[in-house]
mmCIF file with all atom_site columns, C-alpha atoms in Angstrom:
data_model
loop_
_atom_site.group_PDB
_atom_site.id
_atom_site.type_symbol
_atom_site.label_atom_id
_atom_site.label_alt_id
_atom_site.label_comp_id
_atom_site.label_asym_id
_atom_site.label_entity_id
_atom_site.label_seq_id
_atom_site.pdbx_PDB_ins_code
_atom_site.Cartn_x
_atom_site.Cartn_y
_atom_site.Cartn_z
_atom_site.occupancy
_atom_site.B_iso_or_equiv
_atom_site.pdbx_formal_charge
_atom_site.auth_seq_id
_atom_site.auth_comp_id
_atom_site.auth_asym_id
_atom_site.auth_atom_id
_atom_site.pdbx_PDB_model_num
ATOM 1   C CA . MET S 1 1   ? 0.184   -20.779 11.941  1.00 0.00 ? 55  MET S CA 1
ATOM 2   C CA . LYS S 1 2   ? 1.969   -20.054 8.712   1.00 0.00 ? 56  LYS S CA 1
ATOM 3   C CA . ILE S 1 3   ? 3.494   -16.684 7.754   1.00 0.00 ? 57  ILE S CA 1
ATOM 4   C CA . VAL S 1 4   ? 3.782   -15.900 4.021   1.00 0.00 ? 58  VAL S CA 1
ATOM 5   C CA . GLU S 1 5   ? 6.325   -13.124 3.540   1.00 0.00 ? 59  GLU S CA 1
ATOM 6   C CA . ARG S 1 6   ? 7.579   -11.228 0.507   1.00 0.00 ? 60  ARG S CA 1
ATOM 7   C CA . THR S 1 7   ? 9.720   -8.122  0.062   1.00 0.00 ? 61  THR S CA 1
ATOM 8   C CA . TYR S 1 8   ? 9.785   -5.943  -3.028  1.00 0.00 ? 62  TYR S CA 1
ATOM 9   C CA . GLU S 1 9   ? 12.006  -3.011  -3.815  1.00 0.00 ? 63  GLU S CA 1
ATOM 10  C CA . ARG S 1 10  ? 11.316  -0.143  -6.230  1.00 0.00 ? 64  ARG S CA 1
ATOM 11  C CA . THR S 1 11  ? 13.004  3.130   -7.191  1.00 0.00 ? 65  THR S CA 1
ATOM 12  C CA . ILE S 1 12  ? 11.374  6.235   -8.616  1.00 0.00 ? 66  ILE S CA 1
ATOM 13  C CA . GLU S 1 13  ? 12.649  9.574   -9.842  1.00 0.00 ? 67  GLU S CA 1
ATOM 14  C CA . THR S 1 14  ? 10.668  11.784  -7.433  1.00 0.00 ? 68  THR S CA 1
ATOM 15  C CA . GLY S 1 15  ? 11.294  13.437  -4.128  1.00 0.00 ? 69  GLY S CA 1
ATOM 16  C CA . ARG S 1 16  ? 10.715  11.586  -0.879  1.00 0.00 ? 70  ARG S CA 1
ATOM 17  C CA . ASP S 1 17  ? 7.730   13.869  -0.004  1.00 0.00 ? 71  ASP S CA 1
ATOM 18  C CA . VAL S 1 18  ? 5.948   12.805  -3.192  1.00 0.00 ? 72  VAL S CA 1
ATOM 19  C CA . VAL S 1 19  ? 6.129   9.146   -2.225  1.00 0.00 ? 73  VAL S CA 1
ATOM 20  C CA . TRP S 1 20  ? 4.843   9.834   1.282   1.00 0.00 ? 74  TRP S CA 1
ATOM 21  C CA . TRP S 1 21  ? 2.070   12.058  -0.135  1.00 0.00 ? 75  TRP S CA 1
ATOM 22  C CA . ASN S 1 22  ? 0.964   9.127   -2.351  1.00 0.00 ? 76  ASN S CA 1
ATOM 23  C CA . TYR S 1 23  ? 0.793   6.685   0.543   1.00 0.00 ? 77  TYR S CA 1
ATOM 24  C CA . TRP S 1 24  ? -1.263  9.147   2.648   1.00 0.00 ? 78  TRP S CA 1
ATOM 25  C CA . ASP S 1 25  ? -3.584  10.365  -0.132  1.00 0.00 ? 79  ASP S CA 1
ATOM 26  C CA . MET S 1 26  ? -6.247  7.915   0.766   1.00 0.00 ? 80  MET S CA 1
ATOM 27  C CA . GLU S 1 27  ? -8.855  9.441   -1.541  1.00 0.00 ? 81  GLU S CA 1
ATOM 28  C CA . HIS S 1 28  ? -6.928  8.212   -4.589  1.00 0.00 ? 82  HIS S CA 1
ATOM 29  C CA . PHE S 1 29  ? -7.484  4.514   -3.742  1.00 0.00 ? 83  PHE S CA 1
ATOM 30  C CA . VAL S 1 30  ? -10.888 4.284   -5.484  1.00 0.00 ? 84  VAL S CA 1
ATOM 31  C CA . PHE S 1 31  ? -9.958  6.605   -8.393  1.00 0.00 ? 85  PHE S CA 1
ATOM 32  C CA . VAL S 1 32  ? -6.513  5.216   -9.246  1.00 0.00 ? 86  VAL S CA 1
ATOM 33  C CA . HIS S 1 33  ? -6.550  1.611   -8.084  1.00 0.00 ? 87  HIS S CA 1
ATOM 34  C CA . ASP S 1 34  ? -8.975  -0.641  -9.941  1.00 0.00 ? 88  ASP S CA 1
ATOM 35  C CA . SER S 1 35  ? -9.265  -3.150  -7.104  1.00 0.00 ? 89  SER S CA 1
ATOM 36  C CA . TYR S 1 36  ? -10.703 -0.691  -4.569  1.00 0.00 ? 90  TYR S CA 1
ATOM 37  C CA . VAL S 1 37  ? -14.381 0.158   -4.674  1.00 0.00 ? 91  VAL S CA 1
ATOM 38  C CA . THR S 1 38  ? -14.891 2.133   -1.459  1.00 0.00 ? 92  THR S CA 1
ATOM 39  C CA . ASN S 1 39  ? -12.702 3.937   1.056   1.00 0.00 ? 93  ASN S CA 1
ATOM 40  C CA . ARG S 1 40  ? -13.935 5.358   4.285   1.00 0.00 ? 94  ARG S CA 1
ATOM 41  C CA . ALA S 1 41  ? -11.611 7.069   6.715   1.00 0.00 ? 95  ALA S CA 1
ATOM 42  C CA . LEU S 1 42  ? -12.749 6.238   10.255  1.00 0.00 ? 96  LEU S CA 1
ATOM 43  C CA . TYR S 1 43  ? -9.916  8.163   11.952  1.00 0.00 ? 97  TYR S CA 1
ATOM 44  C CA . GLU S 1 44  ? -6.974  10.212  10.735  1.00 0.00 ? 98  GLU S CA 1
ATOM 45  C CA . ASP S 1 45  ? -4.283  12.390  12.205  1.00 0.00 ? 99  ASP S CA 1
ATOM 46  C CA . GLU S 1 46  ? -0.764  13.415  11.073  1.00 0.00 ? 100 GLU S CA 1
ATOM 47  C CA . LYS S 1 47  ? 0.762   9.999   11.871  1.00 0.00 ? 101 LYS S CA 1
ATOM 48  C CA . SER S 1 48  ? -2.015  7.426   11.745  1.00 0.00 ? 102 SER S CA 1
ATOM 49  C CA . ALA S 1 49  ? -5.266  6.504   10.058  1.00 0.00 ? 103 ALA S CA 1
ATOM 50  C CA . VAL S 1 50  ? -7.966  3.816   10.344  1.00 0.00 ? 104 VAL S CA 1
ATOM 51  C CA . LEU S 1 51  ? -9.698  2.908   7.085   1.00 0.00 ? 105 LEU S CA 1
ATOM 52  C CA . GLU S 1 52  ? -12.513 0.688   6.026   1.00 0.00 ? 106 GLU S CA 1
ATOM 53  C CA . LEU S 1 53  ? -11.714 -0.385  2.417   1.00 0.00 ? 107 LEU S CA 1
ATOM 54  C CA . GLY S 1 54  ? -14.006 -2.143  0.040   1.00 0.00 ? 108 GLY S CA 1
ATOM 55  C CA . PHE S 1 55  ? -12.204 -4.161  -2.607  1.00 0.00 ? 109 PHE S CA 1
ATOM 56  C CA . LYS S 1 56  ? -12.820 -6.591  -5.437  1.00 0.00 ? 110 LYS S CA 1
ATOM 57  C CA . ILE S 1 57  ? -12.032 -10.200 -4.473  1.00 0.00 ? 111 ILE S CA 1
ATOM 58  C CA . PRO S 1 58  ? -9.008  -11.511 -6.405  1.00 0.00 ? 112 PRO S CA 1
ATOM 59  C CA . LEU S 1 59  ? -10.020 -14.062 -9.081  1.00 0.00 ? 113 LEU S CA 1
ATOM 60  C CA . PHE S 1 60  ? -13.674 -13.190 -8.472  1.00 0.00 ? 114 PHE S CA 1
ATOM 61  C CA . SER S 1 61  ? -13.688 -9.453  -9.305  1.00 0.00 ? 115 SER S CA 1
ATOM 62  C CA . PHE S 1 62  ? -17.466 -9.418  -9.632  1.00 0.00 ? 116 PHE S CA 1
ATOM 63  C CA . MET S 1 63  ? -17.593 -9.862  -5.853  1.00 0.00 ? 117 MET S CA 1
ATOM 64  C CA . THR S 1 64  ? -16.454 -7.414  -3.188  1.00 0.00 ? 118 THR S CA 1
ATOM 65  C CA . SER S 1 65  ? -15.368 -7.621  0.469   1.00 0.00 ? 119 SER S CA 1
ATOM 66  C CA . ASN S 1 66  ? -14.260 -5.153  3.166   1.00 0.00 ? 120 ASN S CA 1
ATOM 67  C CA . SER S 1 67  ? -11.102 -4.845  5.182   1.00 0.00 ? 121 SER S CA 1
ATOM 68  C CA . LEU S 1 68  ? -10.123 -2.810  8.224   1.00 0.00 ? 122 LEU S CA 1
ATOM 69  C CA . THR S 1 69  ? -6.728  -1.110  7.962   1.00 0.00 ? 123 THR S CA 1
ATOM 70  C CA . TYR S 1 70  ? -4.648  0.786   10.510  1.00 0.00 ? 124 TYR S CA 1
ATOM 71  C CA . MET S 1 71  ? -1.721  2.783   9.031   1.00 0.00 ? 125 MET S CA 1
ATOM 72  C CA . MET S 1 72  ? 0.923   4.609   11.028  1.00 0.00 ? 126 MET S CA 1
ATOM 73  C CA . LEU S 1 73  ? 4.226   6.422   10.514  1.00 0.00 ? 127 LEU S CA 1
ATOM 74  C CA . THR S 1 74  ? 6.679   5.008   12.976  1.00 0.00 ? 128 THR S CA 1
ATOM 75  C CA . ASP S 1 75  ? 9.558   7.342   11.967  1.00 0.00 ? 129 ASP S CA 1
ATOM 76  C CA . GLU S 1 76  ? 10.432  9.566   9.026   1.00 0.00 ? 130 GLU S CA 1
ATOM 77  C CA . ASP S 1 77  ? 11.419  6.570   6.879   1.00 0.00 ? 131 ASP S CA 1
ATOM 78  C CA . THR S 1 78  ? 8.831   3.959   7.939   1.00 0.00 ? 132 THR S CA 1
ATOM 79  C CA . HIS S 1 79  ? 5.137   3.412   7.393   1.00 0.00 ? 133 HIS S CA 1
ATOM 80  C CA . LYS S 1 80  ? 3.420   0.341   8.910   1.00 0.00 ? 134 LYS S CA 1
ATOM 81  C CA . VAL S 1 81  ? 0.076   -1.076  7.863   1.00 0.00 ? 135 VAL S CA 1
ATOM 82  C CA . PHE S 1 82  ? -1.968  -3.577  9.839   1.00 0.00 ? 136 PHE S CA 1
ATOM 83  C CA . ASN S 1 83  ? -4.974  -5.122  8.030   1.00 0.00 ? 137 ASN S CA 1
ATOM 84  C CA . ILE S 1 84  ? -7.734  -7.562  8.612   1.00 0.00 ? 138 ILE S CA 1
ATOM 85  C CA . GLY S 1 85  ? -8.901  -8.591  5.157   1.00 0.00 ? 139 GLY S CA 1
ATOM 86  C CA . LEU S 1 86  ? -10.643 -11.269 3.156   1.00 0.00 ? 140 LEU S CA 1
ATOM 87  C CA . PHE S 1 87  ? -11.496 -14.408 5.232   1.00 0.00 ? 141 PHE S CA 1
ATOM 88  C CA . GLY S 1 88  ? -10.208 -12.603 8.338   1.00 0.00 ? 142 GLY S CA 1
ATOM 89  C CA . ILE S 1 89  ? -6.625  -12.908 7.208   1.00 0.00 ? 143 ILE S CA 1
ATOM 90  C CA . LEU S 1 90  ? -4.228  -10.657 9.155   1.00 0.00 ? 144 LEU S CA 1
ATOM 91  C CA . SER S 1 91  ? -1.489  -8.841  7.229   1.00 0.00 ? 145 SER S CA 1
ATOM 92  C CA . PHE S 1 92  ? 1.351   -6.581  8.267   1.00 0.00 ? 146 PHE S CA 1
ATOM 93  C CA . THR S 1 93  ? 3.151   -4.350  5.830   1.00 0.00 ? 147 THR S CA 1
ATOM 94  C CA . THR S 1 94  ? 6.284   -2.308  6.477   1.00 0.00 ? 148 THR S CA 1
ATOM 95  C CA . ILE S 1 95  ? 7.160   0.342   3.899   1.00 0.00 ? 149 ILE S CA 1
ATOM 96  C CA . LYS S 1 96  ? 10.487  2.102   4.083   1.00 0.00 ? 150 LYS S CA 1
ATOM 97  C CA . VAL S 1 97  ? 11.371  5.096   1.874   1.00 0.00 ? 151 VAL S CA 1
ATOM 98  C CA . PHE S 1 98  ? 15.067  5.922   1.471   1.00 0.00 ? 152 PHE S CA 1
ATOM 99  C CA . LYS S 1 99  ? 16.215  9.168   -0.114  1.00 0.00 ? 153 LYS S CA 1
ATOM 100 C CA . GLU S 1 100 ? 19.010  8.397   -2.567  1.00 0.00 ? 154 GLU S CA 1
ATOM 101 C CA . THR S 1 101 ? 19.126  11.944  -4.045  1.00 0.00 ? 155 THR S CA 1
ATOM 102 C CA . ASP S 1 102 ? 16.761  14.921  -4.023  1.00 0.00 ? 156 ASP S CA 1
ATOM 103 C CA . ARG S 1 103 ? 15.025  13.378  -6.997  1.00 0.00 ? 157 ARG S CA 1
ATOM 104 C CA . ARG S 1 104 ? 15.393  9.652   -6.483  1.00 0.00 ? 158 ARG S CA 1
ATOM 105 C CA . VAL S 1 105 ? 14.081  7.390   -3.749  1.00 0.00 ? 159 VAL S CA 1
ATOM 106 C CA . ARG S 1 106 ? 14.214  3.687   -3.035  1.00 0.00 ? 160 ARG S CA 1
ATOM 107 C CA . ILE S 1 107 ? 11.211  2.038   -1.510  1.00 0.00 ? 161 ILE S CA 1
ATOM 108 C CA . THR S 1 108 ? 11.139  -1.348  0.188   1.00 0.00 ? 162 THR S CA 1
ATOM 109 C CA . MET S 1 109 ? 7.763   -3.005  0.886   1.00 0.00 ? 163 MET S CA 1
ATOM 110 C CA . ASN S 1 110 ? 7.636   -6.030  3.182   1.00 0.00 ? 164 ASN S CA 1
ATOM 111 C CA . TYR S 1 111 ? 4.362   -7.915  3.297   1.00 0.00 ? 165 TYR S CA 1
ATOM 112 C CA . GLN S 1 112 ? 3.505   -10.635 5.874   1.00 0.00 ? 166 GLN S CA 1
ATOM 113 C CA . PHE S 1 113 ? 0.235   -12.615 5.840   1.00 0.00 ? 167 PHE S CA 1
ATOM 114 C CA . LEU S 1 114 ? -0.561  -14.650 8.934   1.00 0.00 ? 168 LEU S CA 1
ATOM 115 C CA . LEU S 1 115 ? -2.504  -17.757 7.946   1.00 0.00 ? 169 LEU S CA 1
ATOM 116 C CA . GLU S 1 116 ? -4.186  -19.930 10.573  1.00 0.00 ? 170 GLU S CA 1
ATOM 117 C CA . GLY S 1 117 ? -6.454  -22.974 10.372  1.00 0.00 ? 171 GLY S CA 1
ATOM 118 C CA . TRP S 1 118 ? -7.868  -23.723 6.947   1.00 0.00 ? 172 TRP S CA 1
ATOM 119 C CA . ARG S 1 119 ? -6.299  -20.451 5.619   1.00 0.00 ? 173 ARG S CA 1
ATOM 120 C CA . VAL S 1 120 ? -2.876  -22.219 5.612   1.00 0.00 ? 174 VAL S CA 1
ATOM 121 C CA . LEU S 1 121 ? -4.122  -23.887 2.397   1.00 0.00 ? 175 LEU S CA 1
ATOM 122 C CA . LEU S 1 122 ? -4.016  -20.446 0.768   1.00 0.00 ? 176 LEU S CA 1
ATOM 123 C CA . ALA S 1 123 ? -0.265  -20.038 1.369   1.00 0.00 ? 177 ALA S CA 1
ATOM 124 C CA . PRO S 1 124 ? 0.881   -20.912 -2.236  1.00 0.00 ? 178 PRO S CA 1
ATOM 125 C CA . LEU S 1 125 ? -1.728  -18.615 -3.734  1.00 0.00 ? 179 LEU S CA 1
ATOM 126 C CA . MET S 1 126 ? -0.905  -15.751 -1.331  1.00 0.00 ? 180 MET S CA 1
ATOM 127 C CA . GLY S 1 127 ? 2.771   -15.731 -2.333  1.00 0.00 ? 181 GLY S CA 1
ATOM 128 C CA . HIS S 1 128 ? 1.829   -15.465 -6.012  1.00 0.00 ? 182 HIS S CA 1
ATOM 129 C CA . MET S 1 129 ? -0.938  -12.887 -5.426  1.00 0.00 ? 183 MET S CA 1
ATOM 130 C CA . MET S 1 130 ? 1.350   -10.593 -3.408  1.00 0.00 ? 184 MET S CA 1
ATOM 131 C CA . GLY S 1 131 ? 3.721   -10.141 -6.342  1.00 0.00 ? 185 GLY S CA 1
ATOM 132 C CA . LYS S 1 132 ? 0.887   -9.529  -8.787  1.00 0.00 ? 186 LYS S CA 1
ATOM 133 C CA . TRP S 1 133 ? -0.804  -7.026  -6.422  1.00 0.00 ? 187 TRP S CA 1
ATOM 134 C CA . ASN S 1 134 ? 2.406   -5.128  -5.728  1.00 0.00 ? 188 ASN S CA 1
ATOM 135 C CA . GLU S 1 135 ? 3.244   -4.852  -9.437  1.00 0.00 ? 189 GLU S CA 1
ATOM 136 C CA . ARG S 1 136 ? -0.298  -3.694  -10.324 1.00 0.00 ? 190 ARG S CA 1
ATOM 137 C CA . ALA S 1 137 ? -0.429  -1.103  -7.482  1.00 0.00 ? 191 ALA S CA 1
ATOM 138 C CA . TRP S 1 138 ? 3.013   0.186   -8.482  1.00 0.00 ? 192 TRP S CA 1
ATOM 139 C CA . ILE S 1 139 ? 2.046   0.559   -12.165 1.00 0.00 ? 193 ILE S CA 1
ATOM 140 C CA . GLU S 1 140 ? -1.161  2.378   -11.201 1.00 0.00 ? 194 GLU S CA 1
ATOM 141 C CA . ASP S 1 141 ? 0.603   4.749   -8.805  1.00 0.00 ? 195 ASP S CA 1
ATOM 142 C CA . VAL S 1 142 ? 3.707   5.716   -10.872 1.00 0.00 ? 196 VAL S CA 1
ATOM 143 C CA . PRO S 1 143 ? 1.884   8.221   -13.224 1.00 0.00 ? 197 PRO S CA 1
ATOM 144 C CA . LEU S 1 144 ? 0.319   9.893   -10.160 1.00 0.00 ? 198 LEU S CA 1
ATOM 145 C CA . LYS S 1 145 ? 3.673   10.244  -8.414  1.00 0.00 ? 199 LYS S CA 1
ATOM 146 C CA . LEU S 1 146 ? 5.400   11.616  -11.535 1.00 0.00 ? 200 LEU S CA 1
ATOM 147 C CA . ARG S 1 147 ? 2.581   14.077  -12.144 1.00 0.00 ? 201 ARG S CA 1
ATOM 148 C CA . ARG S 1 148 ? 2.815   15.308  -8.585  1.00 0.00 ? 202 ARG S CA 1
ATOM 149 C CA . GLN S 1 149 ? 6.582   15.780  -8.968  1.00 0.00 ? 203 GLN S CA 1
ATOM 150 C CA . LYS S 1 150 ? 6.071   17.775  -12.190 1.00 0.00 ? 204 LYS S CA 1
ATOM 151 C CA . ALA S 1 151 ? 3.521   20.005  -10.412 1.00 0.00 ? 205 ALA S CA 1
ATOM 152 C CA . ILE S 1 152 ? 5.986   20.642  -7.555  1.00 0.00 ? 206 ILE S CA 1
ATOM 153 C CA . ASP S 1 153 ? 8.789   21.385  -10.099 1.00 0.00 ? 207 ASP S CA 1
ATOM 154 C CA . VAL S 1 154 ? 6.726   24.202  -11.634 1.00 0.00 ? 208 VAL S CA 1
ATOM 155 C CA . GLY S 1 155 ? 5.954   25.786  -8.235  1.00 0.00 ? 209 GLY S CA 1
ATOM 156 C CA . PHE S 1 156 ? 2.794   24.078  -7.019  1.00 0.00 ? 210 PHE S CA 1
ATOM 157 C CA . VAL S 1 157 ? 2.332   24.355  -3.257  1.00 0.00 ? 211 VAL S CA 1
ATOM 158 C CA . ASP S 1 158 ? -0.409  22.649  -1.211  1.00 0.00 ? 212 ASP S CA 1
#
């Protein structure tokens, strides 16, 4: 078995609650993120969710596949994601959100892909793809987070 691991860190000028809202707003996946084509919540409560996600296959975006994802909040700062994705590859993601000020947070995202058997051959590609995927998802989500913060600033309440 080979584990391919990468950690990325980002900061954004929003409140901590905006960042958590974005991670748990599962409906936005297919509307905001170009790589997702379907999203079906199989189970959801205040601290966990099970999703079936349909996504475009990297490098072959005309083809799609499905994944099964379990997300959970383990404490007020930590979100864990367990996924079985393309080719049956297991991945584990730990997201930590740190409040630096009322209007600035730092987010660390640690991704681990467990590759077994022939999938070990994908290791060099996985490391490269993680960085590209993280950058793309971040760019797609930033406007949503900033809009949400602006709405809260003018008095919007859920």
